[in-house]
């Protein structure tokens, strides 16, 4: 079946630290992969996506590379800011199941000044 | 501005009552979705609709019902049969899901509390 596993949080970093949030997936076929961000009390916003192996998605200093050989899509940012504090969700979209989305459990990030 | 609106933002319900959550989009998207979010868990799919007058059950449809009479609207009713309805409910939409790589756009959510 299809599933997404994210590193458990919460994660606390100092401003300007390097961020990695691990995401691995299980899927049949060739899924599309996404990272969404959720600020407190709000809905999810798309952060970046990749639709095929070796694609790199990037946005607002965040990036993630679609690694088919390791079934991973880790999120990275070189220097986090306080405003990056949020919950981050990794998700996959599977063609084999009508393009439904499968979400990870989310990783909470807090950045302290 | 195009987007998805959900109302109300906060909703309180007494046990045994049905309640309807509104979701409207002006993005001209074909597909719409309802998710439930509980603390420490990911999003779980309740119902989805790929076209007007058609919808399918998701992973946790029991105790919920939907309708899709208009392309723009996809209301969710939480019935008294839903045993633990207190949660954050998110509505989403996307262009036709027939092609991969199409992201879902989310509304701001409705927080339902059963008293």
Short mmCIF file of C-alpha atoms in Angstrom, two decimals:
data_model
loop_
_atom_site.label_atom_id
_atom_site.label_comp_id
_atom_site.label_asym_id
_atom_site.label_seq_id
_atom_site.Cartn_x
_atom_site.Cartn_y
_atom_site.Cartn_z
CA UNK A 1 0.00 0.00 0.00
CA UNK A 2 0.87 3.68 0.10
CA UNK A 3 2.25 5.36 3.18
CA UNK A 4 4.52 8.15 4.35
CA UNK A 5 6.80 8.08 7.39
CA UNK A 6 8.19 11.30 8.84
CA UNK A 7 10.70 11.83 11.59
CA UNK A 8 8.97 12.47 14.84
CA UNK A 9 9.08 15.85 16.44
CA UNK A 10 9.00 18.20 17.95
CA UNK A 11 12.16 19.74 16.55
CA UNK A 12 13.64 22.83 18.20
CA UNK A 13 16.42 24.78 16.51
CA UNK A 14 18.18 28.06 17.02
CA UNK A 15 17.84 30.72 14.37
CA UNK A 16 20.23 30.22 11.43
CA UNK A 17 20.67 26.51 12.17
CA UNK A 18 20.49 23.86 9.45
CA UNK A 19 17.21 21.96 9.16
CA UNK A 20 16.57 18.42 7.99
CA UNK A 21 13.21 16.71 8.31
CA UNK A 22 13.31 13.12 7.12
CA UNK A 23 10.56 11.62 5.00
CA UNK A 24 10.41 8.15 3.50
CA UNK A 25 7.59 6.60 1.57
CA UNK A 26 6.13 3.34 0.40
CA UNK A 27 4.25 3.34 -2.87
CA UNK A 28 3.54 1.28 -5.92
CA UNK A 29 4.50 2.85 -9.19
CA UNK A 30 5.90 6.34 -9.40
CA UNK A 31 4.22 8.76 -7.00
CA UNK A 32 4.48 12.53 -6.88
CA UNK A 33 5.88 13.89 -3.62
CA UNK A 34 4.99 17.05 -1.71
CA UNK A 35 5.88 19.05 1.35
CA UNK A 36 3.16 21.14 2.95
CA UNK A 37 3.47 23.61 5.84
CA UNK A 38 0.79 24.41 8.42
CA UNK A 39 0.94 27.50 10.63
CA UNK A 40 -1.04 27.46 13.89
CA UNK A 41 -4.79 27.44 13.39
CA UNK A 42 -4.54 27.48 9.61
CA UNK A 43 -4.89 25.11 6.69
CA UNK A 44 -2.00 23.54 4.82
CA UNK A 45 0.01 25.43 2.23
CA UNK A 46 2.08 23.79 -0.48
CA UNK A 47 5.78 24.35 0.16
CA UNK A 48 7.32 22.38 -2.70
CA UNK A 49 6.83 19.31 -4.84
CA UNK A 50 8.62 16.84 -7.13
CA UNK A 51 6.94 14.66 -9.69
CA UNK A 52 9.67 12.26 -10.81
CA UNK A 53 12.87 10.67 -9.58
CA UNK A 54 15.86 12.99 -9.09
CA UNK A 55 13.66 16.10 -9.31
CA UNK A 56 14.48 18.76 -6.75
CA UNK A 57 11.66 20.91 -5.44
CA UNK A 58 12.57 24.26 -3.88
CA UNK A 59 10.80 27.27 -2.41
CA UNK A 60 11.61 29.98 0.16
CA UNK A 61 15.03 28.46 0.85
CA UNK A 62 13.62 24.97 1.44
CA UNK A 63 14.48 22.11 -0.85
CA UNK A 64 13.90 18.38 -1.20
CA UNK A 65 15.11 15.83 -3.72
CA UNK A 66 13.03 12.86 -4.91
CA UNK A 67 15.26 9.83 -4.28
CA UNK A 68 13.73 6.71 -5.77
CA UNK A 69 16.58 4.43 -4.72
CA UNK A 70 16.11 5.28 -1.05
CA UNK A 71 12.36 6.10 -1.32
CA UNK A 72 13.02 9.39 0.42
CA UNK A 73 12.11 13.06 0.12
CA UNK A 74 13.92 14.80 2.97
CA UNK A 75 13.25 18.50 3.56
CA UNK A 76 16.25 20.79 4.12
CA UNK A 77 16.92 24.44 4.73
CA UNK A 78 20.32 25.93 5.26
CA UNK A 79 19.41 28.66 7.74
CA UNK A 80 16.06 28.65 9.52
CA UNK A 81 14.25 31.72 10.79
CA UNK A 82 11.77 32.20 13.61
CA UNK A 83 9.07 32.61 10.97
CA UNK A 84 9.69 29.01 9.81
CA UNK A 85 8.13 27.71 13.02
CA UNK A 86 5.23 25.52 11.87
CA UNK A 87 4.21 21.92 11.29
CA UNK A 88 5.58 20.30 8.14
CA UNK A 89 3.80 17.46 6.34
CA UNK A 90 5.28 15.14 3.76
CA UNK A 91 2.78 13.65 1.31
CA UNK A 92 2.63 11.42 -1.70
CA UNK A 93 0.15 11.25 -4.52
CA UNK A 94 -0.31 7.87 -6.11
CA UNK A 95 -1.48 7.37 -9.68
CA UNK A 96 -2.33 3.77 -8.80
CA UNK A 97 -5.00 4.86 -6.32
CA UNK A 98 -6.71 7.55 -8.34
CA UNK A 99 -4.16 10.21 -7.44
CA UNK A 100 -5.20 10.23 -3.80
CA UNK A 101 -2.94 11.94 -1.28
CA UNK A 102 -1.31 10.16 1.64
CA UNK A 103 0.05 12.35 4.41
CA UNK A 104 2.67 11.78 7.06
CA UNK A 105 1.89 12.60 10.68
CA UNK A 106 3.62 15.97 10.54
CA UNK A 107 6.76 17.32 12.21
CA UNK A 108 6.51 20.35 14.45
CA UNK A 109 9.38 22.82 14.14
CA UNK A 110 10.10 25.60 16.61
CA UNK A 111 12.86 28.08 15.86
CA UNK A 112 14.13 30.12 18.79
CA UNK A 113 15.94 33.45 18.44
CA UNK B 1 -8.71 36.37 -5.08
CA UNK B 2 -9.25 32.70 -5.75
CA UNK B 3 -9.30 30.33 -2.87
CA UNK B 4 -11.19 28.04 -0.56
CA UNK B 5 -13.38 29.28 2.25
CA UNK B 6 -14.61 27.25 5.17
CA UNK B 7 -17.16 28.34 7.67
CA UNK B 8 -17.49 28.65 10.52
CA UNK B 9 -13.94 28.77 11.89
CA UNK B 10 -15.10 27.45 15.26
CA UNK B 11 -18.17 25.31 15.85
CA UNK B 12 -19.64 23.91 19.01
CA UNK B 13 -22.15 21.11 19.05
CA UNK B 14 -24.05 19.26 21.68
CA UNK B 15 -23.93 15.51 21.66
CA UNK B 16 -26.64 13.97 19.51
CA UNK B 17 -26.86 16.89 17.10
CA UNK B 18 -25.98 16.89 13.43
CA UNK B 19 -23.88 19.78 12.17
CA UNK B 20 -22.89 20.90 8.68
CA UNK B 21 -19.53 22.38 7.77
CA UNK B 22 -19.35 24.61 4.73
CA UNK B 23 -16.68 24.52 2.03
CA UNK B 24 -16.71 26.76 -1.04
CA UNK B 25 -14.04 27.21 -3.72
CA UNK B 26 -13.76 29.65 -6.61
CA UNK B 27 -10.74 28.01 -8.22
CA UNK B 28 -12.84 26.15 -10.79
CA UNK B 29 -11.45 22.88 -9.48
CA UNK B 30 -13.16 19.62 -10.32
CA UNK B 31 -12.12 17.66 -7.26
CA UNK B 32 -12.85 18.41 -3.62
CA UNK B 33 -11.88 16.62 -0.42
CA UNK B 34 -12.62 16.54 3.29
CA UNK B 35 -9.95 15.61 5.83
CA UNK B 36 -9.96 15.23 9.55
CA UNK B 37 -6.91 16.24 11.60
CA UNK B 38 -6.34 15.10 15.17
CA UNK B 39 -3.39 16.13 17.38
CA UNK B 40 -0.25 14.21 16.56
CA UNK B 41 -1.81 12.51 13.56
CA UNK B 42 -1.67 13.17 9.89
CA UNK B 43 -4.65 14.03 7.77
CA UNK B 44 -7.24 11.32 7.29
CA UNK B 45 -9.52 11.37 4.27
CA UNK B 46 -13.25 11.40 5.01
CA UNK B 47 -14.86 11.86 1.59
CA UNK B 48 -13.86 13.09 -1.82
CA UNK B 49 -15.60 14.12 -5.00
CA UNK B 50 -14.08 14.22 -8.46
CA UNK B 51 -17.13 15.60 -10.24
CA UNK B 52 -20.49 17.16 -9.49
CA UNK B 53 -23.14 14.74 -8.20
CA UNK B 54 -20.57 12.07 -7.46
CA UNK B 55 -18.50 11.33 -4.36
CA UNK B 56 -16.64 8.46 -2.74
CA UNK B 57 -15.89 7.38 0.80
CA UNK B 58 -12.43 7.86 2.14
CA UNK B 59 -10.75 6.01 4.97
CA UNK B 60 -12.99 7.26 7.80
CA UNK B 61 -16.41 7.98 6.28
CA UNK B 62 -18.52 6.42 9.03
CA UNK B 63 -20.66 9.01 10.77
CA UNK B 64 -20.21 11.60 8.03
CA UNK B 65 -22.15 12.53 4.89
CA UNK B 66 -21.53 14.89 1.98
CA UNK B 67 -23.21 16.28 -1.11
CA UNK B 68 -21.83 17.79 -4.31
CA UNK B 69 -24.69 19.58 -6.04
CA UNK B 70 -22.52 22.41 -7.35
CA UNK B 71 -18.94 22.46 -8.53
CA UNK B 72 -18.07 25.20 -6.06
CA UNK B 73 -19.52 23.62 -2.93
CA UNK B 74 -18.86 20.45 -0.94
CA UNK B 75 -20.57 20.59 2.49
CA UNK B 76 -19.79 17.99 5.15
CA UNK B 77 -22.37 16.87 7.69
CA UNK B 78 -21.12 15.38 10.93
CA UNK B 79 -23.92 13.19 12.18
CA UNK B 80 -24.72 11.99 15.67
CA UNK B 81 -23.41 8.58 14.58
CA UNK B 82 -19.86 9.91 14.59
CA UNK B 83 -18.61 8.79 17.99
CA UNK B 84 -15.71 11.16 18.42
CA UNK B 85 -16.31 14.21 16.24
CA UNK B 86 -14.15 16.75 18.06
CA UNK B 87 -11.36 17.58 15.58
CA UNK B 88 -10.02 20.06 13.07
CA UNK B 89 -11.66 19.62 9.66
CA UNK B 90 -9.92 20.65 6.47
CA UNK B 91 -11.44 21.01 3.03
CA UNK B 92 -9.26 20.86 -0.07
CA UNK B 93 -9.64 21.05 -3.82
CA UNK B 94 -7.56 20.27 -6.87
CA UNK B 95 -7.74 20.35 -10.62
CA UNK B 96 -8.78 17.15 -12.23
CA UNK B 97 -6.94 14.41 -10.39
CA UNK B 98 -6.51 12.41 -13.55
CA UNK B 99 -2.98 13.74 -13.95
CA UNK B 100 -0.39 13.30 -11.25
CA UNK B 101 1.57 16.13 -9.73
CA UNK B 102 -1.47 18.29 -9.10
CA UNK B 103 -1.32 19.76 -5.64
CA UNK B 104 -4.29 20.11 -3.36
CA UNK B 105 -5.26 23.56 -2.13
CA UNK B 106 -6.54 23.79 1.42
CA UNK B 107 -9.05 25.96 3.20
CA UNK B 108 -8.36 27.50 6.64
CA UNK B 109 -10.20 24.74 8.49
CA UNK B 110 -13.08 24.43 10.94
CA UNK B 111 -12.49 23.40 14.53
CA UNK B 112 -15.44 21.38 15.79
CA UNK B 113 -15.91 20.82 19.50
CA UNK B 114 -18.60 18.57 20.92
CA UNK B 115 -19.76 19.67 24.34
#
